[in-house]
mmCIF file of C-alpha atoms in Angstrom:
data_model
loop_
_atom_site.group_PDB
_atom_site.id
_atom_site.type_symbol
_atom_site.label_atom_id
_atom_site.label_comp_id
_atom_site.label_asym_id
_atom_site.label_seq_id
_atom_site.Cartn_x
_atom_site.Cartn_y
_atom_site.Cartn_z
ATOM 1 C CA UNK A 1 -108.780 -13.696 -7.952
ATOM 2 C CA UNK A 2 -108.726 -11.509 -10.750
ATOM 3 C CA UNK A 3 -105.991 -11.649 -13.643
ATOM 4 C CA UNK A 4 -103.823 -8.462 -14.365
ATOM 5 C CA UNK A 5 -105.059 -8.786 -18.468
ATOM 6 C CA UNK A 6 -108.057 -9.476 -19.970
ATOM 7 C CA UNK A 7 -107.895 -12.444 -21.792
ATOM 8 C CA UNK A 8 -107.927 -10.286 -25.388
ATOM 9 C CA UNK A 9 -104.755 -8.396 -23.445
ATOM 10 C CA UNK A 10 -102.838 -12.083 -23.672
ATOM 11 C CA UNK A 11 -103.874 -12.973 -27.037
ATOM 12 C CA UNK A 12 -102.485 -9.773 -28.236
ATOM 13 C CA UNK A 13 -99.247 -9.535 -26.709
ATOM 14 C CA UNK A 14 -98.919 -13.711 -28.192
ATOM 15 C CA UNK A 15 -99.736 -12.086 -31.730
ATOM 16 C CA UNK A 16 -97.461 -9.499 -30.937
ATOM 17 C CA UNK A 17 -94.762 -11.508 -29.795
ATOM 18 C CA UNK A 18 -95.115 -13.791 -32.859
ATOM 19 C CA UNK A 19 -94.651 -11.057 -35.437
ATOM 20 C CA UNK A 20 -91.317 -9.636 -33.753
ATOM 21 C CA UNK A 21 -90.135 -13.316 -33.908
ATOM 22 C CA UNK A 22 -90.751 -13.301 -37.392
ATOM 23 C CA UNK A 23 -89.368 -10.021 -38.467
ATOM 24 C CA UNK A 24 -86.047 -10.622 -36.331
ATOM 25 C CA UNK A 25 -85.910 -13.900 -38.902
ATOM 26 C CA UNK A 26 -86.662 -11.785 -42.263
ATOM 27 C CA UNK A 27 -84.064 -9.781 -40.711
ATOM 28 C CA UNK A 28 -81.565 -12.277 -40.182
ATOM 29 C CA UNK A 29 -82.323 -14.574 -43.177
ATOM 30 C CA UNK A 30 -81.775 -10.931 -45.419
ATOM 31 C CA UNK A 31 -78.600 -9.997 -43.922
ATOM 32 C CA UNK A 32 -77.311 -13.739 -44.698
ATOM 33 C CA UNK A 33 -78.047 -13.286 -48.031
ATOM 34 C CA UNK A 34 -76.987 -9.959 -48.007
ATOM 35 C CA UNK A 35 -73.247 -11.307 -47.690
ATOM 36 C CA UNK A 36 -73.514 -14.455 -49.619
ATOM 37 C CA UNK A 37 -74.789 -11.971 -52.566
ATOM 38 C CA UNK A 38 -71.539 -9.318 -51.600
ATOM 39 C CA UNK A 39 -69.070 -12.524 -51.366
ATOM 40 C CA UNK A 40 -69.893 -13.800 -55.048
ATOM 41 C CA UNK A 41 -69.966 -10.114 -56.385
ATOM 42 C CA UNK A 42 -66.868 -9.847 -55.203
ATOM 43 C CA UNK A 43 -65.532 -13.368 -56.261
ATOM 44 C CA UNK A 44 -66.830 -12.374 -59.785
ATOM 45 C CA UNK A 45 -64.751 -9.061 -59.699
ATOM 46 C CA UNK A 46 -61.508 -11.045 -59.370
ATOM 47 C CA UNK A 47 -58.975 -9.585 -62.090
ATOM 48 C CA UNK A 48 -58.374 -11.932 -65.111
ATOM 49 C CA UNK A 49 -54.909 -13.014 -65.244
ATOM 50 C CA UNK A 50 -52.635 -12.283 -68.718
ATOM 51 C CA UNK A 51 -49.158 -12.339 -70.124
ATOM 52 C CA UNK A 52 -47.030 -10.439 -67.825
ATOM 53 C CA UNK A 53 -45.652 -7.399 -69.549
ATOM 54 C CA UNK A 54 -43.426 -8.046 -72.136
ATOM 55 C CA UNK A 55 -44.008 -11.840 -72.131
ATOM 56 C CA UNK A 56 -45.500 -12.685 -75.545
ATOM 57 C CA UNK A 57 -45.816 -15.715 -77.387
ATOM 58 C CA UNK A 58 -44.919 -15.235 -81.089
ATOM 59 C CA UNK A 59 -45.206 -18.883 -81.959
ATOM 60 C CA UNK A 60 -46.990 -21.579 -80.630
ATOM 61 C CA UNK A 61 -50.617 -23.625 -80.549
ATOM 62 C CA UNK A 62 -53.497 -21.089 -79.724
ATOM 63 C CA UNK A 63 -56.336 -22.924 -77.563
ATOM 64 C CA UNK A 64 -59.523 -21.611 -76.699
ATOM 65 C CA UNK A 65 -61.850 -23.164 -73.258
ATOM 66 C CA UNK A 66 -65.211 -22.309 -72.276
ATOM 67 C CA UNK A 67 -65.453 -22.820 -68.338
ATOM 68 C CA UNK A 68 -69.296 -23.409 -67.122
ATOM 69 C CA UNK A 69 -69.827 -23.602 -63.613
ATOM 70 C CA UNK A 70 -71.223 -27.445 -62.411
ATOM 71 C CA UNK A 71 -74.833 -25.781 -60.938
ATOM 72 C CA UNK A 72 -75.237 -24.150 -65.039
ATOM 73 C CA UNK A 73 -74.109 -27.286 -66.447
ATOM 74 C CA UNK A 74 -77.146 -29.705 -63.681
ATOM 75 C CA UNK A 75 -79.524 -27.127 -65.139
ATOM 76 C CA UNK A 76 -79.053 -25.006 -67.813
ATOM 77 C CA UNK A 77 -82.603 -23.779 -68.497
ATOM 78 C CA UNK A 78 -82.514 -22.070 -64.838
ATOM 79 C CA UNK A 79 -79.643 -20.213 -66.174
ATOM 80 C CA UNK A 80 -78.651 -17.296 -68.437
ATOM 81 C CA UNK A 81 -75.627 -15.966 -69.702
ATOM 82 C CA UNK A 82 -74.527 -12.531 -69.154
ATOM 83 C CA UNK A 83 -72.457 -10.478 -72.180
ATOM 84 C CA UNK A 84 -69.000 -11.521 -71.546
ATOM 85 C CA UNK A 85 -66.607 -8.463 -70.604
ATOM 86 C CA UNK A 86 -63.466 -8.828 -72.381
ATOM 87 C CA UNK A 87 -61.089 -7.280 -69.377
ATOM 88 C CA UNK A 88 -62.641 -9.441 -66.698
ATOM 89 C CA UNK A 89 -64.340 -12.865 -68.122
ATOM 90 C CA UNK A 90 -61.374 -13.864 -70.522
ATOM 91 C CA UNK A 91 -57.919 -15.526 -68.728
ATOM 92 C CA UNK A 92 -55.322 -16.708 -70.820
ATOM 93 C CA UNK A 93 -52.769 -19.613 -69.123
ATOM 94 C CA UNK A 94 -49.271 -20.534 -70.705
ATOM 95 C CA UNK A 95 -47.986 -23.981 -71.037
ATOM 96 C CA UNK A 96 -45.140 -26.253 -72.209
ATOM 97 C CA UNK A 97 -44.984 -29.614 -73.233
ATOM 98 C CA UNK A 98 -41.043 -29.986 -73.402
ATOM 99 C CA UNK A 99 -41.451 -29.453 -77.271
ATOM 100 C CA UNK A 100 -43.613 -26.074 -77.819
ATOM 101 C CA UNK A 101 -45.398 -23.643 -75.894
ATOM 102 C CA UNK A 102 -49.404 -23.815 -76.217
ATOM 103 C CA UNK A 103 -51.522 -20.741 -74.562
ATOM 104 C CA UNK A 104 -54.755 -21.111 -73.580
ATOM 105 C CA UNK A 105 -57.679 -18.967 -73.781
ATOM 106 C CA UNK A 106 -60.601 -19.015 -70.902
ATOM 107 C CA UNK A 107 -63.644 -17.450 -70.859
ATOM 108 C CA UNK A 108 -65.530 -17.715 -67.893
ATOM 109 C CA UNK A 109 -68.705 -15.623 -68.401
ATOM 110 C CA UNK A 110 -71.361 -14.857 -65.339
ATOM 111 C CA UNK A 111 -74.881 -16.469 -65.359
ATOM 112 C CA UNK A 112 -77.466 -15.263 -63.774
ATOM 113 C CA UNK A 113 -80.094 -17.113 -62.542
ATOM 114 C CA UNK A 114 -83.785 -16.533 -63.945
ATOM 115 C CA UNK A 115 -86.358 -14.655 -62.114
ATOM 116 C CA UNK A 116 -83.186 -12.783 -60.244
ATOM 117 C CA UNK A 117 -81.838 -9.316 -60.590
ATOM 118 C CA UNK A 118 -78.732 -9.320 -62.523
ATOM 119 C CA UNK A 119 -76.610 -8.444 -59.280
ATOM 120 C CA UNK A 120 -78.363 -10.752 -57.059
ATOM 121 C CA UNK A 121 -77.424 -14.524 -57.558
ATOM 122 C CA UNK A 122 -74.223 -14.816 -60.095
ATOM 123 C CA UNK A 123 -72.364 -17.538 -60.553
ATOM 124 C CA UNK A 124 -68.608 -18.138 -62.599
ATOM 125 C CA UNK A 125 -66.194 -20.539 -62.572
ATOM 126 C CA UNK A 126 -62.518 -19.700 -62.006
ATOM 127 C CA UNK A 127 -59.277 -20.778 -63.855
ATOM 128 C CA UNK A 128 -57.743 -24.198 -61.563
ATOM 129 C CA UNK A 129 -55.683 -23.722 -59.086
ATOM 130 C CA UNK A 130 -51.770 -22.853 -59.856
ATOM 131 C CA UNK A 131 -48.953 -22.567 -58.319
ATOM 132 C CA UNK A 132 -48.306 -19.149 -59.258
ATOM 133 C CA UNK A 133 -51.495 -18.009 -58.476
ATOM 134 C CA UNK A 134 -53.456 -15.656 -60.287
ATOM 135 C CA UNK A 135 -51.151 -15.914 -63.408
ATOM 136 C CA UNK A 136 -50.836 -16.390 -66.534
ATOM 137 C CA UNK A 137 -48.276 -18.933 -65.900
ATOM 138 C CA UNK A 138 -49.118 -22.648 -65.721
ATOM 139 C CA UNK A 139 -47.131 -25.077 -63.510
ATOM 140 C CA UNK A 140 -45.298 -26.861 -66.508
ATOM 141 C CA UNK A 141 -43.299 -23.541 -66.837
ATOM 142 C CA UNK A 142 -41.550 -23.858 -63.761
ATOM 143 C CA UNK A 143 -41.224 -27.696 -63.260
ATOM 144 C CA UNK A 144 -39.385 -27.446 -66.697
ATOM 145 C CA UNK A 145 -37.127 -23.971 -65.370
ATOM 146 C CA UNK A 146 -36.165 -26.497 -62.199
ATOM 147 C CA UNK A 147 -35.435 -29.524 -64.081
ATOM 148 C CA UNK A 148 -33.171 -27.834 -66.341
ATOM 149 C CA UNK A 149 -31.384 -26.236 -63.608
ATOM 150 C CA UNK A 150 -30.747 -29.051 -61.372
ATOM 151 C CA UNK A 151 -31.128 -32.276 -63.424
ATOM 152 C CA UNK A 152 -29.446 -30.732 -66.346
ATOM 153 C CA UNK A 153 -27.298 -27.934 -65.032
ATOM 154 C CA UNK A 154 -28.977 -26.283 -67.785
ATOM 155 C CA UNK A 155 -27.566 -21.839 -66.765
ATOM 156 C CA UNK A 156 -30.624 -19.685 -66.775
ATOM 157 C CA UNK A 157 -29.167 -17.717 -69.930
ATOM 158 C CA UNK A 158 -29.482 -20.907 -71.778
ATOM 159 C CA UNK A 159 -32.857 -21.385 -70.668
ATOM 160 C CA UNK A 160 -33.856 -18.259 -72.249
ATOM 161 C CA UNK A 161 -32.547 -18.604 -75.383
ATOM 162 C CA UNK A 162 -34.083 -22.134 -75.689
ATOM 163 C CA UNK A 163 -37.767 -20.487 -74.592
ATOM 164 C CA UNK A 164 -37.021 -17.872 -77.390
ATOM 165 C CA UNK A 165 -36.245 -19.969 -80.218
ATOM 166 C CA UNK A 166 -39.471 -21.540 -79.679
ATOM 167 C CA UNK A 167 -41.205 -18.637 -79.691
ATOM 168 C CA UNK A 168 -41.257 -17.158 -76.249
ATOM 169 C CA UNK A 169 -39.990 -13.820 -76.034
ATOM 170 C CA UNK A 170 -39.392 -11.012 -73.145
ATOM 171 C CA UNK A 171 -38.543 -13.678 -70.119
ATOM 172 C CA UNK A 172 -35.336 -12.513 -68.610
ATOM 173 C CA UNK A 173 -33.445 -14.647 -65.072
ATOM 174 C CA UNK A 174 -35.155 -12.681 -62.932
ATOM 175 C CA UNK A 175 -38.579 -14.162 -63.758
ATOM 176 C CA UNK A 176 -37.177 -17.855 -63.885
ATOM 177 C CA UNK A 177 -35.931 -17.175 -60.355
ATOM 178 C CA UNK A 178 -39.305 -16.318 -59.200
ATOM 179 C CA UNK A 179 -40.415 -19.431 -60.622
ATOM 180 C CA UNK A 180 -38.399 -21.795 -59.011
ATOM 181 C CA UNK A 181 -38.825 -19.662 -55.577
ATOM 182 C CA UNK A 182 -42.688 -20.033 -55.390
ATOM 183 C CA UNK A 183 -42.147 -23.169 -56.885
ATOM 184 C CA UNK A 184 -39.685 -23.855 -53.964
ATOM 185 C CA UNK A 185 -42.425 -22.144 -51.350
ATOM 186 C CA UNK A 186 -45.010 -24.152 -52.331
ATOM 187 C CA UNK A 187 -42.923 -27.260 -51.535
ATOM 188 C CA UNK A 188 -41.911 -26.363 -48.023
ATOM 189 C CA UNK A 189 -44.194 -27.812 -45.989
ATOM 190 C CA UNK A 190 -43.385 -31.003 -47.627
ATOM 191 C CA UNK A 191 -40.028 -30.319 -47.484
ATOM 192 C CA UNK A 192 -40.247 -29.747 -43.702
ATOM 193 C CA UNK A 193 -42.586 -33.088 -43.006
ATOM 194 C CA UNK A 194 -39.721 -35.251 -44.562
ATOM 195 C CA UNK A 195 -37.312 -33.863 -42.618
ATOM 196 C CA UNK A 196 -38.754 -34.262 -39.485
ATOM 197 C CA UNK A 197 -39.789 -37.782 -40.045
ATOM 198 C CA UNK A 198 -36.738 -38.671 -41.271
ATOM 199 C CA UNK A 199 -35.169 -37.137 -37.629
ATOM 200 C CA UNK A 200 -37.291 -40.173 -36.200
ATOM 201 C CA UNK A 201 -34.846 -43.105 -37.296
ATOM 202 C CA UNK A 202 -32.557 -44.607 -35.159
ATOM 203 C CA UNK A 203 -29.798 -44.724 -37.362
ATOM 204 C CA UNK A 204 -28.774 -41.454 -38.872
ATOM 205 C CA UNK A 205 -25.773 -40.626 -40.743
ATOM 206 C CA UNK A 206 -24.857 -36.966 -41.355
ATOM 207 C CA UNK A 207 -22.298 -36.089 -43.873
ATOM 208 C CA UNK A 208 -21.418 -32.372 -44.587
ATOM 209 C CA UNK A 209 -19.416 -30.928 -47.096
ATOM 210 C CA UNK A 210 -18.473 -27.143 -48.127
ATOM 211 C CA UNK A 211 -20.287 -25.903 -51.488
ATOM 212 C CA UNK A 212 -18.647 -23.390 -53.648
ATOM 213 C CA UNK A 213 -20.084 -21.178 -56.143
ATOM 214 C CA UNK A 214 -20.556 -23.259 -59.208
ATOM 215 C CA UNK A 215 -18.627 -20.346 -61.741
ATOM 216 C CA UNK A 216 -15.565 -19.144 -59.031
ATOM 217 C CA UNK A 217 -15.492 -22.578 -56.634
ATOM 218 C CA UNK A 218 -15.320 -20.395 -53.518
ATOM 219 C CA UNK A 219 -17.330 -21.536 -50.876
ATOM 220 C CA UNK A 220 -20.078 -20.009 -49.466
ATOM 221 C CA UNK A 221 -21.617 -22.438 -47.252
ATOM 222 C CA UNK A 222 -22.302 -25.759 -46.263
ATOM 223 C CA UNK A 223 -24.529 -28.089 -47.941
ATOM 224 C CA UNK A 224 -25.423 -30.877 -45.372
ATOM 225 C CA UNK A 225 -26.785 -34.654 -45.970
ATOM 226 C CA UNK A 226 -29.077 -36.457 -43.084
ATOM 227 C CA UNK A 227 -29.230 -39.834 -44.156
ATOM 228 C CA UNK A 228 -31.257 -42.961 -42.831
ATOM 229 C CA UNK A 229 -29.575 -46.223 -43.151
ATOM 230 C CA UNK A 230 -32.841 -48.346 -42.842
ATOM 231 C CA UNK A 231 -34.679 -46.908 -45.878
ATOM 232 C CA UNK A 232 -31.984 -44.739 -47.317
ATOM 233 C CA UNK A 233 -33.794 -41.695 -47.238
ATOM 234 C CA UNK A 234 -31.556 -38.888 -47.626
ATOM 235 C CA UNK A 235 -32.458 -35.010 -46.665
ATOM 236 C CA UNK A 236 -30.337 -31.687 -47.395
ATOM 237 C CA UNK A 237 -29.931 -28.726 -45.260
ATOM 238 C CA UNK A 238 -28.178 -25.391 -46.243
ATOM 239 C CA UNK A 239 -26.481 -23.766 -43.727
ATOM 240 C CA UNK A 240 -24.291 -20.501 -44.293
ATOM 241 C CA UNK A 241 -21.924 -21.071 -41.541
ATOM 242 C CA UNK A 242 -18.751 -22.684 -42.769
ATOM 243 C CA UNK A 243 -17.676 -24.292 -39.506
ATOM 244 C CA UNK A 244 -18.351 -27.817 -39.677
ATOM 245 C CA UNK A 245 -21.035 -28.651 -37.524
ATOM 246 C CA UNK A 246 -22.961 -32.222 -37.515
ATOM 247 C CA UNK A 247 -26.535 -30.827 -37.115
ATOM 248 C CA UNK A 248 -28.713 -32.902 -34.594
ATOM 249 C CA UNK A 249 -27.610 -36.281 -34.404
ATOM 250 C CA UNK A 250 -26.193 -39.171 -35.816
ATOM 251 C CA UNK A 251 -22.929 -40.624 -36.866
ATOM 252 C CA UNK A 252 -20.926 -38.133 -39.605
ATOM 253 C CA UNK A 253 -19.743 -39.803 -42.070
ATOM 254 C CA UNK A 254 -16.345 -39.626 -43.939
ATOM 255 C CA UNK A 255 -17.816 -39.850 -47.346
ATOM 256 C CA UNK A 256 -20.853 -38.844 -49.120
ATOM 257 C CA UNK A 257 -24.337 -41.159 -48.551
ATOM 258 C CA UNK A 258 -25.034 -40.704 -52.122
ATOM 259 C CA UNK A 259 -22.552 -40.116 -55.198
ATOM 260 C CA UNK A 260 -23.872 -36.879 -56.535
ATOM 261 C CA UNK A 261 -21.946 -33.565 -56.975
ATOM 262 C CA UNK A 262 -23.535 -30.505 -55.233
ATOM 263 C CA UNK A 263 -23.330 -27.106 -56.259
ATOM 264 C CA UNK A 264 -24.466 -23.229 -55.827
ATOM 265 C CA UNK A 265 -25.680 -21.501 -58.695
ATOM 266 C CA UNK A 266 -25.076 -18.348 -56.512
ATOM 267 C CA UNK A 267 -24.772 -16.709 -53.136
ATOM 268 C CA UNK A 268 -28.387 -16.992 -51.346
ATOM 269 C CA UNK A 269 -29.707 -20.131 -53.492
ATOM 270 C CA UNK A 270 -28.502 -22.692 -50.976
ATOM 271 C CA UNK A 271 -31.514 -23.585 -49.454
ATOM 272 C CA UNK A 272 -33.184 -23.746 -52.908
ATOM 273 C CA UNK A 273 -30.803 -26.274 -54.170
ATOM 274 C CA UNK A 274 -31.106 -28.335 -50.583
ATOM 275 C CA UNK A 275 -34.746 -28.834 -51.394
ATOM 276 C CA UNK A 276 -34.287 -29.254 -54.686
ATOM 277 C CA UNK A 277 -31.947 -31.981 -54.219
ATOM 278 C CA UNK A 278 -33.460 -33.680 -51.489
ATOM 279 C CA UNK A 279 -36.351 -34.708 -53.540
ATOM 280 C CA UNK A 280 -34.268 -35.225 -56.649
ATOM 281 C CA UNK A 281 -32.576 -38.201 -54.702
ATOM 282 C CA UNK A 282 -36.276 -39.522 -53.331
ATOM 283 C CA UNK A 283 -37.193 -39.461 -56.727
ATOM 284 C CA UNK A 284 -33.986 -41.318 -58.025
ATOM 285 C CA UNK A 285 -34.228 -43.911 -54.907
ATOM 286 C CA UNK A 286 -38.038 -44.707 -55.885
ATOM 287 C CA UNK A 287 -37.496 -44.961 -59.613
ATOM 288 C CA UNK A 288 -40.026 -42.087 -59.996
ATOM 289 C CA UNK A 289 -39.514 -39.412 -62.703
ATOM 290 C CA UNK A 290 -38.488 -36.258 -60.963
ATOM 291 C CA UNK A 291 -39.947 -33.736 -63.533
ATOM 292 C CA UNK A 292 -43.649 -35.841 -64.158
ATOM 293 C CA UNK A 293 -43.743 -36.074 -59.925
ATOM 294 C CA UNK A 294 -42.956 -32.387 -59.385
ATOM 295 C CA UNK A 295 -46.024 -31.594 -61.737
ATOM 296 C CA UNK A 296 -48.143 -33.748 -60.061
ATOM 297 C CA UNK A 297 -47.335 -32.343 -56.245
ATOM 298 C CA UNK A 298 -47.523 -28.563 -57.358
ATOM 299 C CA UNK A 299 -51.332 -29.393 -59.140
ATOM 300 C CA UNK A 300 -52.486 -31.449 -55.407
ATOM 301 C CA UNK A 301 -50.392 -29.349 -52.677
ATOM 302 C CA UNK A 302 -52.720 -25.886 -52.984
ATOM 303 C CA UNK A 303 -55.606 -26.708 -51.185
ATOM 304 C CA UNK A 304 -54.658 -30.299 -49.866
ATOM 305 C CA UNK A 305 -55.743 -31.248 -46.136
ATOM 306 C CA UNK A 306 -54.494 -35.204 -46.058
ATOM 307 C CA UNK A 307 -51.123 -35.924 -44.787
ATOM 308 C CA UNK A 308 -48.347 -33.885 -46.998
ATOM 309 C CA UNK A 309 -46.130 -37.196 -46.503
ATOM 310 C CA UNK A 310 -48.501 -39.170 -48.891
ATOM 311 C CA UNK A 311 -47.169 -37.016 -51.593
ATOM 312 C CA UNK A 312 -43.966 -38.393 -51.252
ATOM 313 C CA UNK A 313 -42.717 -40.025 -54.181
ATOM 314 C CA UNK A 314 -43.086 -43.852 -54.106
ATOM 315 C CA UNK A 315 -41.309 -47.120 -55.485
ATOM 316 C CA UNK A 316 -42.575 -47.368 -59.502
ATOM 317 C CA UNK A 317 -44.208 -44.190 -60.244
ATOM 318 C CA UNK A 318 -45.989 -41.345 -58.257
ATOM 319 C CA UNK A 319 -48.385 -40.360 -55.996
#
């Protein structure tokens, strides 16, 4: 029986076969590091964050932070620096201590390493994590807006005087609001997992009550306290409507579950008060310092993947 090849025929399609197999690899192995080289490019082209316009500090400490990416720092001969471009590798960050306002200078230059084009393997390290993202605006800023608000019943208007006699100039109330609404948005998950646990007891108490504007006393909705009578947990809702309705179960109550005076700062801040309040009281029931936990939940909430109910504040301190 003769064979349809010769046997140099099947040794030549093998080699043949064996080179495709390899060039389909090159192939793929080049188009992977095609986009890993695209993804850091484009990582490194993020915009640096500054001042917003017409925020300037006029007084205050000046810092100044070189951030080196952990791969330069394990091996810094493999590495070179790149110039530093002033409109992209330079991030300033504003802070406040309770006393004085410090801003922060970071310069996060590219390295490149050696024996590689300049565009082909960069690396840079980013500012942390914030709360208000890419800005210029650290997470003490806010935590201190909110605390004066609702701990202090501190107006806005007040607040900016305050920053500006220590320096601070060109915030008006429209930028504190945003403040305590991201800061408000990046709590809502949290917010949400404590309610619904809290739905879980078997003794609720609900008490509801109508909330007036804190400057004309007219009401404008309904602020609403779910209580638990085990652990004392107590949760508020907002709720426009202002029939009295006891929202999903559990016995109403005649008088308040906890002896605090709630107010509106304005029409459509309701359910920024509610969740500002709700952990105000879980932070007076635990002992915890309201304004030190805050800080500490806004710098571990972006990017967190445990259980958002460990964040809770606990008995003697925080998380």
């Amino acid at each position: 029986m003769s064979l349809p090849f010769e046997a140099d025929d099947v040794v030549a399609l093998q080699e043949a076969r064996e080179e495709a197999l390899q060039e389909a690899q090159m192939a793929r192995v080049a188009r992977r590091s095609r986009m890993v080289k695209r993804s850091r490019r484009e990582r490194v082209e993020e915009q640096a964050c500054r001042l917003d316009e017409g925020l300037k500090l006029i007084s205050g400490l000046q810092r100044a932070c070189k951030l080196v990416p952990p791969e330069v720092q394990k091996k810094p001969l493999e590495f070179d620096e790149l110039p530093t471009d002033e409109l992209r590798d330079v991030s300033e960050r504003l802070e406040f201590d309770g006393n004085c306002f410090s801003k922060t200078r970071y310069i996060h230059p590219c390295y490149v390493k050696k024996g590689e084009e300049e565009g082909a393997y960069t690396v840079t390290c980013r500012l942390p994590v914030c709360t208000m993202g890419n800005s210029a605006i650290g997470d003490s800023l806010p935590v201190y807006s909110v605390c004066n608000k609702f701990c202090e019943r501190l107006p806005l208007y007040r607040q900016l005087k305050f920053f500006s006699d220590r320096g601070l100039v060109g915030v008006d109330e429209q930028m504190l609001s945003r403040w305590m609404e991201r800061t408000a948005a990046v709590l809502q998950p949290l917010y949400e997992a404590f309610y619904q646990q809290l739905l879980l007891s078997e003794d609720l108490q609900v008490y509801e009550v109508p909330t007036g504007d804190i400057r004309d006393k007219r009401p404008i909705g309904h602020m609403c306290a779910t209580r638990s009578a085990q652990s004392g947990q107590v949760h508020y809702r907002w709720r426009e409507e202002l029939s009295v309705v006891v929202p999903e179960r559990g016995v109403a109550l005649a008088e308040p579950p906890v002896a605090r005076e709630l107010f509106v700062s304005a029409p459509g801040e309701g359910a920024l008060s509610a969740l500002f309040y709700t952990f105000m009281d879980e932070c007076g029931r635990c002992d915890c310092d309201f304004a030190e936990w805050l800080l500490t939940t806004l710098r571990a909430l972006p990017g967190y993947r445990g259980d958002v109910l460990a964040l809770l504040p606990v008995s003697g301190g925080i998380v």
